[in-house]
């Protein structure tokens, strides 16, 4: 597969509501749409979207990585056999990782390669990653904001058909947070799974107080409640509250999953992990260890979110809702056709069609070598 062109379009997409991050309020989502072209006329897209405060690299550093990538691969033959079965041979893996790119750039590159192969084979990227990929994914609704907004949104998500939601906690007084969790559970009723995400907010005694406060709320799991993640398994045993790994995975501190026996789920964010290859590897290891693997977004564009949906579908866990609802915060997209997950589901064919649609006026071409 000879790469004859690489283009990058910068996007600056306004958000419906500001998002509070450790670096401050995020009001605009920025990134790059990476497009690869081959000598046979194939075109594939990926999203390069470092998230401030979470990604190791900044957007300027990602742009520098894309320029370096263009110098390394344009005009050269990638060791990818479009007609071979499977996606990541050892040869392809060595070639990709030898490029030494920032995680977000690696994510965009791998997504574009998968898309190229899918176009060649006349299939979706999900099928390229796994021949028996699901045709749709369930979507986990995301609750952010003040109590009134959260409760109104929870009511809407339940009425729209969502069967799982995630509530951000750990941002205020523990007693207030437990009251909010109880109120959200009452709104959702017993048929909607409730996940929590604390982003390492608490000391262990605070987390235990919180766990006692939400007892009986049927929590699916809570992501990273402790500032000291090494205590997660023992905390779960003490509190009876199921826990999930998130930041710990992004830090690549999970090479030995055996030590995390007792963790309910592993949240996987390809933009932070460095693409589909490592994410798939981690997901399979987690599933083999009896954990649930949950693919999750970082407020990527429609191109990036569609790629994540394909990756989640390739895990063939049709009943596991995935974290794609960050897309709802994006007010304007890089493609004209928006992704529709308004009823708690996203059809893969529709996502791929949107991902390959013409780019909108909200992108601008950036110069590359």
mmCIF file of C-alpha atoms in Angstrom:
data_model
loop_
_atom_site.group_PDB
_atom_site.id
_atom_site.type_symbol
_atom_site.label_atom_id
_atom_site.label_comp_id
_atom_site.label_asym_id
_atom_site.label_seq_id
_atom_site.Cartn_x
_atom_site.Cartn_y
_atom_site.Cartn_z
ATOM 1 C CA UNK A 1 0.000 0.000 0.000
ATOM 2 C CA UNK A 2 1.797 3.130 -1.247
ATOM 3 C CA UNK A 3 0.942 6.367 0.560
ATOM 4 C CA UNK A 4 0.913 9.225 -1.939
ATOM 5 C CA UNK A 5 -0.806 11.899 0.123
ATOM 6 C CA UNK A 6 -1.346 13.030 3.695
ATOM 7 C CA UNK A 7 -3.459 16.078 4.495
ATOM 8 C CA UNK A 8 -4.486 17.577 7.813
ATOM 9 C CA UNK A 9 -7.390 19.923 8.486
ATOM 10 C CA UNK A 10 -7.493 21.855 11.751
ATOM 11 C CA UNK A 11 -10.848 22.196 13.500
ATOM 12 C CA UNK A 12 -12.061 24.476 16.282
ATOM 13 C CA UNK A 13 -15.533 23.318 17.279
ATOM 14 C CA UNK A 14 -17.628 25.278 19.792
ATOM 15 C CA UNK A 15 -19.245 23.321 22.616
ATOM 16 C CA UNK A 16 -22.858 23.638 23.730
ATOM 17 C CA UNK A 17 -21.718 23.994 27.341
ATOM 18 C CA UNK A 18 -18.276 24.614 28.873
ATOM 19 C CA UNK A 19 -16.539 21.554 30.312
ATOM 20 C CA UNK A 20 -14.569 21.868 33.538
ATOM 21 C CA UNK A 21 -11.112 20.321 33.211
ATOM 22 C CA UNK A 22 -8.063 20.452 35.462
ATOM 23 C CA UNK A 23 -6.628 23.067 33.097
ATOM 24 C CA UNK A 24 -9.749 25.255 33.282
ATOM 25 C CA UNK A 25 -12.959 25.544 31.273
ATOM 26 C CA UNK A 26 -12.972 23.989 27.833
ATOM 27 C CA UNK A 27 -15.271 25.940 25.502
ATOM 28 C CA UNK A 28 -13.901 24.809 22.127
ATOM 29 C CA UNK A 29 -12.737 21.384 20.995
ATOM 30 C CA UNK A 30 -9.704 21.521 18.750
ATOM 31 C CA UNK A 31 -7.937 18.868 16.717
ATOM 32 C CA UNK A 32 -6.914 17.679 13.273
ATOM 33 C CA UNK A 33 -8.617 15.493 10.690
ATOM 34 C CA UNK A 34 -5.928 13.307 9.165
ATOM 35 C CA UNK A 35 -6.535 12.011 5.626
ATOM 36 C CA UNK A 36 -4.363 9.393 3.927
ATOM 37 C CA UNK A 37 -4.466 8.710 0.178
ATOM 38 C CA UNK A 38 -2.946 5.752 -1.638
ATOM 39 C CA UNK A 39 -1.670 5.242 -5.172
ATOM 40 C CA UNK A 40 -4.779 3.160 -5.920
ATOM 41 C CA UNK A 41 -7.131 6.024 -5.030
ATOM 42 C CA UNK A 42 -8.135 4.893 -1.560
ATOM 43 C CA UNK A 43 -8.797 7.535 1.084
ATOM 44 C CA UNK A 44 -9.004 7.011 4.851
ATOM 45 C CA UNK A 45 -9.648 9.388 7.747
ATOM 46 C CA UNK A 46 -8.695 9.624 11.388
ATOM 47 C CA UNK A 47 -9.059 12.176 14.167
ATOM 48 C CA UNK A 48 -6.049 13.625 16.016
ATOM 49 C CA UNK A 49 -7.607 15.131 19.142
ATOM 50 C CA UNK A 50 -5.345 15.605 22.176
ATOM 51 C CA UNK A 51 -7.446 16.543 25.217
ATOM 52 C CA UNK A 52 -6.043 19.377 27.367
ATOM 53 C CA UNK A 53 -5.177 18.221 30.860
ATOM 54 C CA UNK A 54 -5.319 14.539 29.926
ATOM 55 C CA UNK A 55 -3.171 14.012 26.831
ATOM 56 C CA UNK A 56 0.592 14.091 27.295
ATOM 57 C CA UNK A 57 0.916 16.211 24.141
ATOM 58 C CA UNK A 58 -0.561 19.627 23.280
ATOM 59 C CA UNK A 59 -2.224 20.419 19.963
ATOM 60 C CA UNK A 60 0.922 22.204 18.645
ATOM 61 C CA UNK A 61 2.947 19.115 19.567
ATOM 62 C CA UNK A 62 0.387 16.931 17.783
ATOM 63 C CA UNK A 63 0.651 19.165 14.707
ATOM 64 C CA UNK A 64 4.425 18.750 14.819
ATOM 65 C CA UNK A 65 3.888 14.994 15.036
ATOM 66 C CA UNK A 66 1.660 15.073 11.950
ATOM 67 C CA UNK A 67 4.310 17.036 10.011
ATOM 68 C CA UNK A 68 6.938 14.487 11.042
ATOM 69 C CA UNK A 69 4.574 11.698 9.995
ATOM 70 C CA UNK A 70 4.117 13.237 6.547
ATOM 71 C CA UNK A 71 7.880 13.352 6.031
ATOM 72 C CA UNK A 72 8.204 9.688 7.052
ATOM 73 C CA UNK A 73 5.435 8.050 5.034
ATOM 74 C CA UNK A 74 4.369 10.121 2.009
ATOM 75 C CA UNK A 75 5.762 8.545 -1.152
ATOM 76 C CA UNK A 76 6.607 5.329 0.642
ATOM 77 C CA UNK A 77 4.997 1.897 0.789
ATOM 78 C CA UNK A 78 3.393 0.915 4.076
ATOM 79 C CA UNK A 79 3.741 -2.782 4.956
ATOM 80 C CA UNK A 80 -0.022 -3.308 4.874
ATOM 81 C CA UNK A 81 -1.548 -5.991 2.657
ATOM 82 C CA UNK A 82 -5.086 -4.799 1.820
ATOM 83 C CA UNK A 83 -6.189 -8.304 0.881
ATOM 84 C CA UNK A 84 -4.728 -10.191 3.823
ATOM 85 C CA UNK A 85 -6.999 -11.430 6.581
ATOM 86 C CA UNK A 86 -6.702 -9.598 9.851
ATOM 87 C CA UNK A 87 -5.480 -6.077 10.516
ATOM 88 C CA UNK A 88 -2.394 -5.834 12.663
ATOM 89 C CA UNK A 89 0.322 -8.220 11.619
ATOM 90 C CA UNK A 90 3.565 -8.020 13.541
ATOM 91 C CA UNK A 91 5.103 -6.307 10.541
ATOM 92 C CA UNK A 92 2.470 -3.573 10.508
ATOM 93 C CA UNK A 93 2.712 -3.138 14.265
ATOM 94 C CA UNK A 94 6.488 -2.710 14.146
ATOM 95 C CA UNK A 95 6.188 -0.183 11.298
ATOM 96 C CA UNK A 96 3.533 1.889 13.078
ATOM 97 C CA UNK A 97 5.240 2.001 16.458
ATOM 98 C CA UNK A 98 8.642 2.699 14.903
ATOM 99 C CA UNK A 99 7.246 6.054 13.765
ATOM 100 C CA UNK A 100 7.339 7.199 17.424
ATOM 101 C CA UNK A 101 4.317 9.490 17.336
ATOM 102 C CA UNK A 102 2.333 11.187 20.136
ATOM 103 C CA UNK A 103 -0.639 9.114 21.300
ATOM 104 C CA UNK A 104 -3.285 11.255 19.594
ATOM 105 C CA UNK A 105 -1.391 11.215 16.282
ATOM 106 C CA UNK A 106 -0.944 7.461 16.520
ATOM 107 C CA UNK A 107 -4.684 7.187 17.115
ATOM 108 C CA UNK A 108 -5.495 9.224 14.006
ATOM 109 C CA UNK A 109 -2.994 7.318 11.875
ATOM 110 C CA UNK A 110 -4.245 3.887 12.898
ATOM 111 C CA UNK A 111 -7.873 4.932 12.341
ATOM 112 C CA UNK A 112 -7.009 6.202 8.850
ATOM 113 C CA UNK A 113 -5.210 2.951 7.983
ATOM 114 C CA UNK A 114 -8.183 0.878 9.168
ATOM 115 C CA UNK A 115 -10.499 3.088 7.124
ATOM 116 C CA UNK A 116 -8.303 2.641 4.035
ATOM 117 C CA UNK A 117 -8.493 -1.126 4.373
ATOM 118 C CA UNK A 118 -12.238 -1.026 4.972
ATOM 119 C CA UNK A 119 -12.811 1.047 1.834
ATOM 120 C CA UNK A 120 -10.689 -1.386 -0.188
ATOM 121 C CA UNK A 121 -12.610 -4.380 1.132
ATOM 122 C CA UNK A 122 -16.048 -2.769 0.869
ATOM 123 C CA UNK A 123 -16.779 -3.078 4.576
ATOM 124 C CA UNK A 124 -16.941 -0.944 7.705
ATOM 125 C CA UNK A 125 -13.832 -0.313 9.821
ATOM 126 C CA UNK A 126 -15.536 -2.360 12.526
ATOM 127 C CA UNK A 127 -15.603 -5.391 10.215
ATOM 128 C CA UNK A 128 -11.992 -4.778 9.256
ATOM 129 C CA UNK A 129 -11.053 -4.957 12.924
ATOM 130 C CA UNK A 130 -13.276 -8.002 13.529
ATOM 131 C CA UNK A 131 -15.278 -9.915 10.885
ATOM 132 C CA UNK A 132 -18.109 -10.550 13.350
ATOM 133 C CA UNK A 133 -18.319 -6.979 14.646
ATOM 134 C CA UNK A 134 -21.654 -5.770 15.996
ATOM 135 C CA UNK A 135 -23.836 -3.749 13.632
ATOM 136 C CA UNK A 136 -24.610 -1.199 16.336
ATOM 137 C CA UNK A 137 -23.415 -0.131 19.761
ATOM 138 C CA UNK A 138 -25.328 0.943 22.836
ATOM 139 C CA UNK A 139 -24.369 4.399 24.082
ATOM 140 C CA UNK A 140 -23.808 5.366 27.698
ATOM 141 C CA UNK A 141 -25.364 8.790 28.401
ATOM 142 C CA UNK A 142 -23.176 11.355 30.161
ATOM 143 C CA UNK A 143 -24.433 13.610 32.970
ATOM 144 C CA UNK A 144 -22.499 16.827 33.614
ATOM 145 C CA UNK A 145 -23.351 20.150 35.229
ATOM 146 C CA UNK A 146 -25.288 21.417 38.247
ATOM 147 C CA UNK A 147 -27.923 19.338 40.016
ATOM 148 C CA UNK A 148 -30.914 20.814 38.181
ATOM 149 C CA UNK A 149 -29.293 20.248 34.782
ATOM 150 C CA UNK A 150 -28.210 16.713 35.705
ATOM 151 C CA UNK A 151 -31.677 15.691 36.868
ATOM 152 C CA UNK A 152 -33.366 17.188 33.804
ATOM 153 C CA UNK A 153 -30.870 15.447 31.536
ATOM 154 C CA UNK A 154 -31.308 12.140 33.360
ATOM 155 C CA UNK A 155 -35.073 12.407 32.810
ATOM 156 C CA UNK A 156 -34.572 13.074 29.102
ATOM 157 C CA UNK A 157 -32.042 10.265 28.614
ATOM 158 C CA UNK A 158 -34.298 7.709 30.287
ATOM 159 C CA UNK A 159 -37.280 8.818 28.175
ATOM 160 C CA UNK A 160 -35.145 8.652 25.000
ATOM 161 C CA UNK A 161 -34.282 5.005 25.527
ATOM 162 C CA UNK A 162 -30.806 5.127 27.095
ATOM 163 C CA UNK A 163 -30.168 2.070 29.249
ATOM 164 C CA UNK A 164 -27.009 3.325 30.956
ATOM 165 C CA UNK A 165 -25.760 6.726 32.103
ATOM 166 C CA UNK A 166 -22.598 8.000 33.748
ATOM 167 C CA UNK A 167 -22.619 10.728 36.375
ATOM 168 C CA UNK A 168 -19.528 12.747 37.205
ATOM 169 C CA UNK A 169 -18.961 12.933 40.977
ATOM 170 C CA UNK A 170 -16.176 14.079 43.269
ATOM 171 C CA UNK A 171 -16.553 17.779 42.474
ATOM 172 C CA UNK A 172 -18.268 18.952 45.649
ATOM 173 C CA UNK A 173 -19.207 18.084 49.202
ATOM 174 C CA UNK A 174 -19.517 14.327 49.722
ATOM 175 C CA UNK A 175 -22.928 14.629 51.405
ATOM 176 C CA UNK A 176 -24.274 16.727 48.520
ATOM 177 C CA UNK A 177 -22.889 14.282 46.009
ATOM 178 C CA UNK A 178 -24.543 11.308 47.685
ATOM 179 C CA UNK A 179 -27.867 13.154 47.659
ATOM 180 C CA UNK A 180 -27.451 13.856 43.949
ATOM 181 C CA UNK A 181 -26.660 10.203 43.201
ATOM 182 C CA UNK A 182 -29.783 9.137 45.083
ATOM 183 C CA UNK A 183 -31.879 11.681 43.205
ATOM 184 C CA UNK A 184 -30.497 10.539 39.850
ATOM 185 C CA UNK A 185 -31.180 6.897 40.717
ATOM 186 C CA UNK A 186 -34.780 7.814 41.604
ATOM 187 C CA UNK A 187 -35.216 9.583 38.252
ATOM 188 C CA UNK A 188 -33.668 6.759 36.235
ATOM 189 C CA UNK A 189 -35.599 3.986 37.917
ATOM 190 C CA UNK A 190 -34.353 0.412 38.235
ATOM 191 C CA UNK A 191 -33.990 -0.335 34.512
ATOM 192 C CA UNK A 192 -31.198 2.151 33.684
ATOM 193 C CA UNK A 193 -27.652 1.292 34.760
ATOM 194 C CA UNK A 194 -25.897 4.043 36.729
ATOM 195 C CA UNK A 195 -22.151 4.439 36.407
ATOM 196 C CA UNK A 196 -20.122 7.008 38.359
ATOM 197 C CA UNK A 197 -16.812 8.709 37.611
ATOM 198 C CA UNK A 198 -14.834 10.392 40.381
ATOM 199 C CA UNK A 199 -11.539 11.118 38.555
ATOM 200 C CA UNK A 200 -9.460 10.257 41.653
ATOM 201 C CA UNK A 201 -11.204 12.908 43.742
ATOM 202 C CA UNK A 202 -11.068 11.429 47.234
ATOM 203 C CA UNK A 203 -8.918 10.151 50.025
ATOM 204 C CA UNK A 204 -9.949 6.657 51.043
ATOM 205 C CA UNK A 205 -11.929 7.747 54.109
ATOM 206 C CA UNK A 206 -13.906 10.227 51.982
ATOM 207 C CA UNK A 207 -14.577 7.550 49.383
ATOM 208 C CA UNK A 208 -15.794 5.146 52.087
ATOM 209 C CA UNK A 209 -18.159 7.822 53.388
ATOM 210 C CA UNK A 210 -19.475 8.282 49.857
ATOM 211 C CA UNK A 211 -19.894 4.518 49.419
ATOM 212 C CA UNK A 212 -21.981 4.313 52.596
ATOM 213 C CA UNK A 213 -24.072 7.243 51.377
ATOM 214 C CA UNK A 214 -24.988 5.584 48.067
ATOM 215 C CA UNK A 215 -25.621 2.141 49.524
ATOM 216 C CA UNK A 216 -28.649 0.562 47.913
ATOM 217 C CA UNK A 217 -28.427 2.721 44.767
ATOM 218 C CA UNK A 218 -27.371 -0.221 42.588
ATOM 219 C CA UNK A 219 -24.222 1.389 41.197
ATOM 220 C CA UNK A 220 -22.797 -0.471 38.175
ATOM 221 C CA UNK A 221 -19.329 0.806 39.046
ATOM 222 C CA UNK A 222 -17.419 3.931 40.008
ATOM 223 C CA UNK A 223 -14.354 4.946 38.002
ATOM 224 C CA UNK A 224 -11.213 5.760 39.975
ATOM 225 C CA UNK A 225 -12.640 7.106 43.266
ATOM 226 C CA UNK A 226 -9.239 7.199 45.033
ATOM 227 C CA UNK A 227 -6.280 9.529 44.767
ATOM 228 C CA UNK A 228 -4.149 6.460 45.403
ATOM 229 C CA UNK A 229 -5.218 3.956 42.722
ATOM 230 C CA UNK A 230 -3.175 1.166 44.255
ATOM 231 C CA UNK A 231 -5.891 0.921 46.933
ATOM 232 C CA UNK A 232 -8.782 0.408 44.484
ATOM 233 C CA UNK A 233 -9.207 -3.347 44.870
ATOM 234 C CA UNK A 234 -9.068 -3.266 48.673
ATOM 235 C CA UNK A 235 -11.441 -0.263 48.692
ATOM 236 C CA UNK A 236 -13.954 -2.181 46.594
ATOM 237 C CA UNK A 237 -13.795 -5.124 48.991
ATOM 238 C CA UNK A 238 -14.211 -2.874 52.039
ATOM 239 C CA UNK A 239 -16.984 -0.735 50.607
ATOM 240 C CA UNK A 240 -18.856 -3.234 48.459
ATOM 241 C CA UNK A 241 -18.840 -0.628 45.675
ATOM 242 C CA UNK A 242 -17.689 -1.991 42.271
ATOM 243 C CA UNK A 243 -14.799 -0.005 40.787
ATOM 244 C CA UNK A 244 -13.385 0.617 37.330
ATOM 245 C CA UNK A 245 -9.981 1.649 36.038
ATOM 246 C CA UNK A 246 -9.664 4.781 33.903
ATOM 247 C CA UNK A 247 -6.679 7.080 34.479
ATOM 248 C CA UNK A 248 -4.650 4.083 35.604
ATOM 249 C CA UNK A 249 -5.046 2.548 32.147
ATOM 250 C CA UNK A 250 -3.993 5.750 30.411
ATOM 251 C CA UNK A 251 -0.846 5.785 32.531
ATOM 252 C CA UNK A 252 0.002 2.327 31.148
ATOM 253 C CA UNK A 253 0.129 1.052 34.721
ATOM 254 C CA UNK A 254 -1.854 -2.099 33.923
ATOM 255 C CA UNK A 255 0.705 -4.341 32.261
ATOM 256 C CA UNK A 256 -0.110 -7.038 34.820
ATOM 257 C CA UNK A 257 -3.908 -7.233 34.985
ATOM 258 C CA UNK A 258 -3.720 -10.049 37.511
ATOM 259 C CA UNK A 259 -3.034 -7.535 40.276
ATOM 260 C CA UNK A 260 -6.358 -5.822 39.442
ATOM 261 C CA UNK A 261 -8.539 -8.881 40.015
ATOM 262 C CA UNK A 262 -11.728 -7.581 41.626
ATOM 263 C CA UNK A 263 -12.036 -4.556 39.350
ATOM 264 C CA UNK A 264 -15.401 -4.591 37.567
ATOM 265 C CA UNK A 265 -14.512 -2.683 34.384
ATOM 266 C CA UNK A 266 -11.672 -1.113 32.426
ATOM 267 C CA UNK A 267 -12.392 2.176 30.627
ATOM 268 C CA UNK A 268 -10.331 2.481 27.437
ATOM 269 C CA UNK A 269 -9.747 5.843 25.733
ATOM 270 C CA UNK A 270 -7.842 5.271 22.478
ATOM 271 C CA UNK A 271 -6.944 8.960 22.080
ATOM 272 C CA UNK A 272 -4.947 8.717 25.298
ATOM 273 C CA UNK A 273 -3.745 5.130 24.810
ATOM 274 C CA UNK A 274 -2.371 5.605 21.303
ATOM 275 C CA UNK A 275 -4.864 3.997 18.950
ATOM 276 C CA UNK A 276 -6.864 0.893 18.205
ATOM 277 C CA UNK A 277 -4.051 -1.662 18.366
ATOM 278 C CA UNK A 278 -3.150 -1.142 22.028
ATOM 279 C CA UNK A 279 -6.809 -0.579 22.926
ATOM 280 C CA UNK A 280 -7.870 -3.901 21.384
ATOM 281 C CA UNK A 281 -5.001 -5.672 23.112
ATOM 282 C CA UNK A 282 -5.968 -4.204 26.480
ATOM 283 C CA UNK A 283 -9.663 -4.916 25.927
ATOM 284 C CA UNK A 284 -9.050 -8.589 25.191
ATOM 285 C CA UNK A 285 -6.827 -8.956 28.221
ATOM 286 C CA UNK A 286 -9.439 -7.291 30.420
ATOM 287 C CA UNK A 287 -12.248 -9.489 29.089
ATOM 288 C CA UNK A 288 -10.132 -12.601 29.601
ATOM 289 C CA UNK A 289 -9.573 -11.459 33.187
ATOM 290 C CA UNK A 290 -13.338 -11.276 33.778
ATOM 291 C CA UNK A 291 -13.616 -7.497 33.485
ATOM 292 C CA UNK A 292 -15.862 -5.423 31.234
ATOM 293 C CA UNK A 293 -14.010 -3.394 28.581
ATOM 294 C CA UNK A 294 -15.653 -0.019 27.917
ATOM 295 C CA UNK A 295 -14.426 2.062 24.967
ATOM 296 C CA UNK A 296 -14.773 5.745 25.807
ATOM 297 C CA UNK A 297 -14.395 9.067 24.002
ATOM 298 C CA UNK A 298 -12.558 12.283 24.858
ATOM 299 C CA UNK A 299 -14.940 14.748 23.182
ATOM 300 C CA UNK A 300 -13.658 13.882 19.698
ATOM 301 C CA UNK A 301 -15.242 15.125 16.475
ATOM 302 C CA UNK A 302 -17.750 13.094 14.475
ATOM 303 C CA UNK A 303 -14.876 11.458 12.570
ATOM 304 C CA UNK A 304 -13.176 10.396 15.783
ATOM 305 C CA UNK A 305 -16.392 9.325 17.498
ATOM 306 C CA UNK A 306 -17.416 7.178 14.520
ATOM 307 C CA UNK A 307 -14.009 5.504 14.608
ATOM 308 C CA UNK A 308 -14.443 4.775 18.317
ATOM 309 C CA UNK A 309 -17.865 3.287 17.642
ATOM 310 C CA UNK A 310 -16.282 0.945 15.085
ATOM 311 C CA UNK A 311 -13.622 -0.054 17.582
ATOM 312 C CA UNK A 312 -16.247 -0.757 20.249
ATOM 313 C CA UNK A 313 -18.302 -2.808 17.774
ATOM 314 C CA UNK A 314 -15.210 -4.890 17.002
ATOM 315 C CA UNK A 315 -15.146 -6.078 20.615
ATOM 316 C CA UNK A 316 -18.499 -7.778 19.945
ATOM 317 C CA UNK A 317 -20.017 -6.811 23.300
ATOM 318 C CA UNK A 318 -23.436 -5.629 22.042
ATOM 319 C CA UNK A 319 -24.887 -5.276 25.537
ATOM 320 C CA UNK A 320 -22.059 -3.123 26.926
ATOM 321 C CA UNK A 321 -22.868 0.596 26.537
ATOM 322 C CA UNK A 322 -19.880 2.626 25.391
ATOM 323 C CA UNK A 323 -18.858 6.150 26.324
ATOM 324 C CA UNK A 324 -19.610 8.150 23.169
ATOM 325 C CA UNK A 325 -22.072 10.701 24.542
ATOM 326 C CA UNK A 326 -19.354 13.370 24.794
ATOM 327 C CA UNK A 327 -20.255 13.968 21.137
ATOM 328 C CA UNK A 328 -23.479 15.625 22.336
ATOM 329 C CA UNK A 329 -21.442 18.548 23.703
ATOM 330 C CA UNK A 330 -20.086 19.486 20.264
ATOM 331 C CA UNK A 331 -22.222 22.256 18.748
ATOM 332 C CA UNK A 332 -20.740 22.114 15.226
ATOM 333 C CA UNK A 333 -18.985 19.192 13.580
ATOM 334 C CA UNK A 334 -16.277 18.581 10.984
ATOM 335 C CA UNK A 335 -18.718 16.689 8.746
ATOM 336 C CA UNK A 336 -22.127 17.799 7.546
ATOM 337 C CA UNK A 337 -23.967 14.630 8.603
ATOM 338 C CA UNK A 338 -24.122 14.393 12.398
ATOM 339 C CA UNK A 339 -24.024 11.100 14.261
ATOM 340 C CA UNK A 340 -27.416 10.055 15.630
ATOM 341 C CA UNK A 341 -27.295 8.388 19.018
ATOM 342 C CA UNK A 342 -30.349 10.163 20.403
ATOM 343 C CA UNK A 343 -32.018 6.904 21.460
ATOM 344 C CA UNK A 344 -29.035 5.371 23.184
ATOM 345 C CA UNK A 345 -27.829 3.437 20.149
ATOM 346 C CA UNK A 346 -25.571 4.141 17.177
ATOM 347 C CA UNK A 347 -25.729 2.112 13.972
ATOM 348 C CA UNK A 348 -22.245 1.442 12.643
ATOM 349 C CA UNK A 349 -23.244 1.832 9.006
ATOM 350 C CA UNK A 350 -24.695 5.276 9.754
ATOM 351 C CA UNK A 351 -21.592 6.297 11.712
ATOM 352 C CA UNK A 352 -19.282 5.271 8.859
ATOM 353 C CA UNK A 353 -21.420 7.124 6.315
ATOM 354 C CA UNK A 354 -21.184 10.279 8.435
ATOM 355 C CA UNK A 355 -17.432 9.823 8.970
ATOM 356 C CA UNK A 356 -16.813 9.636 5.204
ATOM 357 C CA UNK A 357 -19.109 12.545 4.329
ATOM 358 C CA UNK A 358 -17.576 15.760 2.918
ATOM 359 C CA UNK A 359 -15.800 17.928 5.456
ATOM 360 C CA UNK A 360 -17.723 20.960 6.646
ATOM 361 C CA UNK A 361 -16.743 24.618 6.607
ATOM 362 C CA UNK A 362 -15.522 24.277 10.192
ATOM 363 C CA UNK A 363 -12.112 22.928 9.140
ATOM 364 C CA UNK A 364 -9.108 24.552 7.493
ATOM 365 C CA UNK A 365 -6.194 22.934 5.710
ATOM 366 C CA UNK A 366 -2.839 23.279 7.465
ATOM 367 C CA UNK A 367 0.433 23.243 5.524
ATOM 368 C CA UNK A 368 2.511 20.087 5.629
ATOM 369 C CA UNK A 369 5.903 19.253 4.063
#
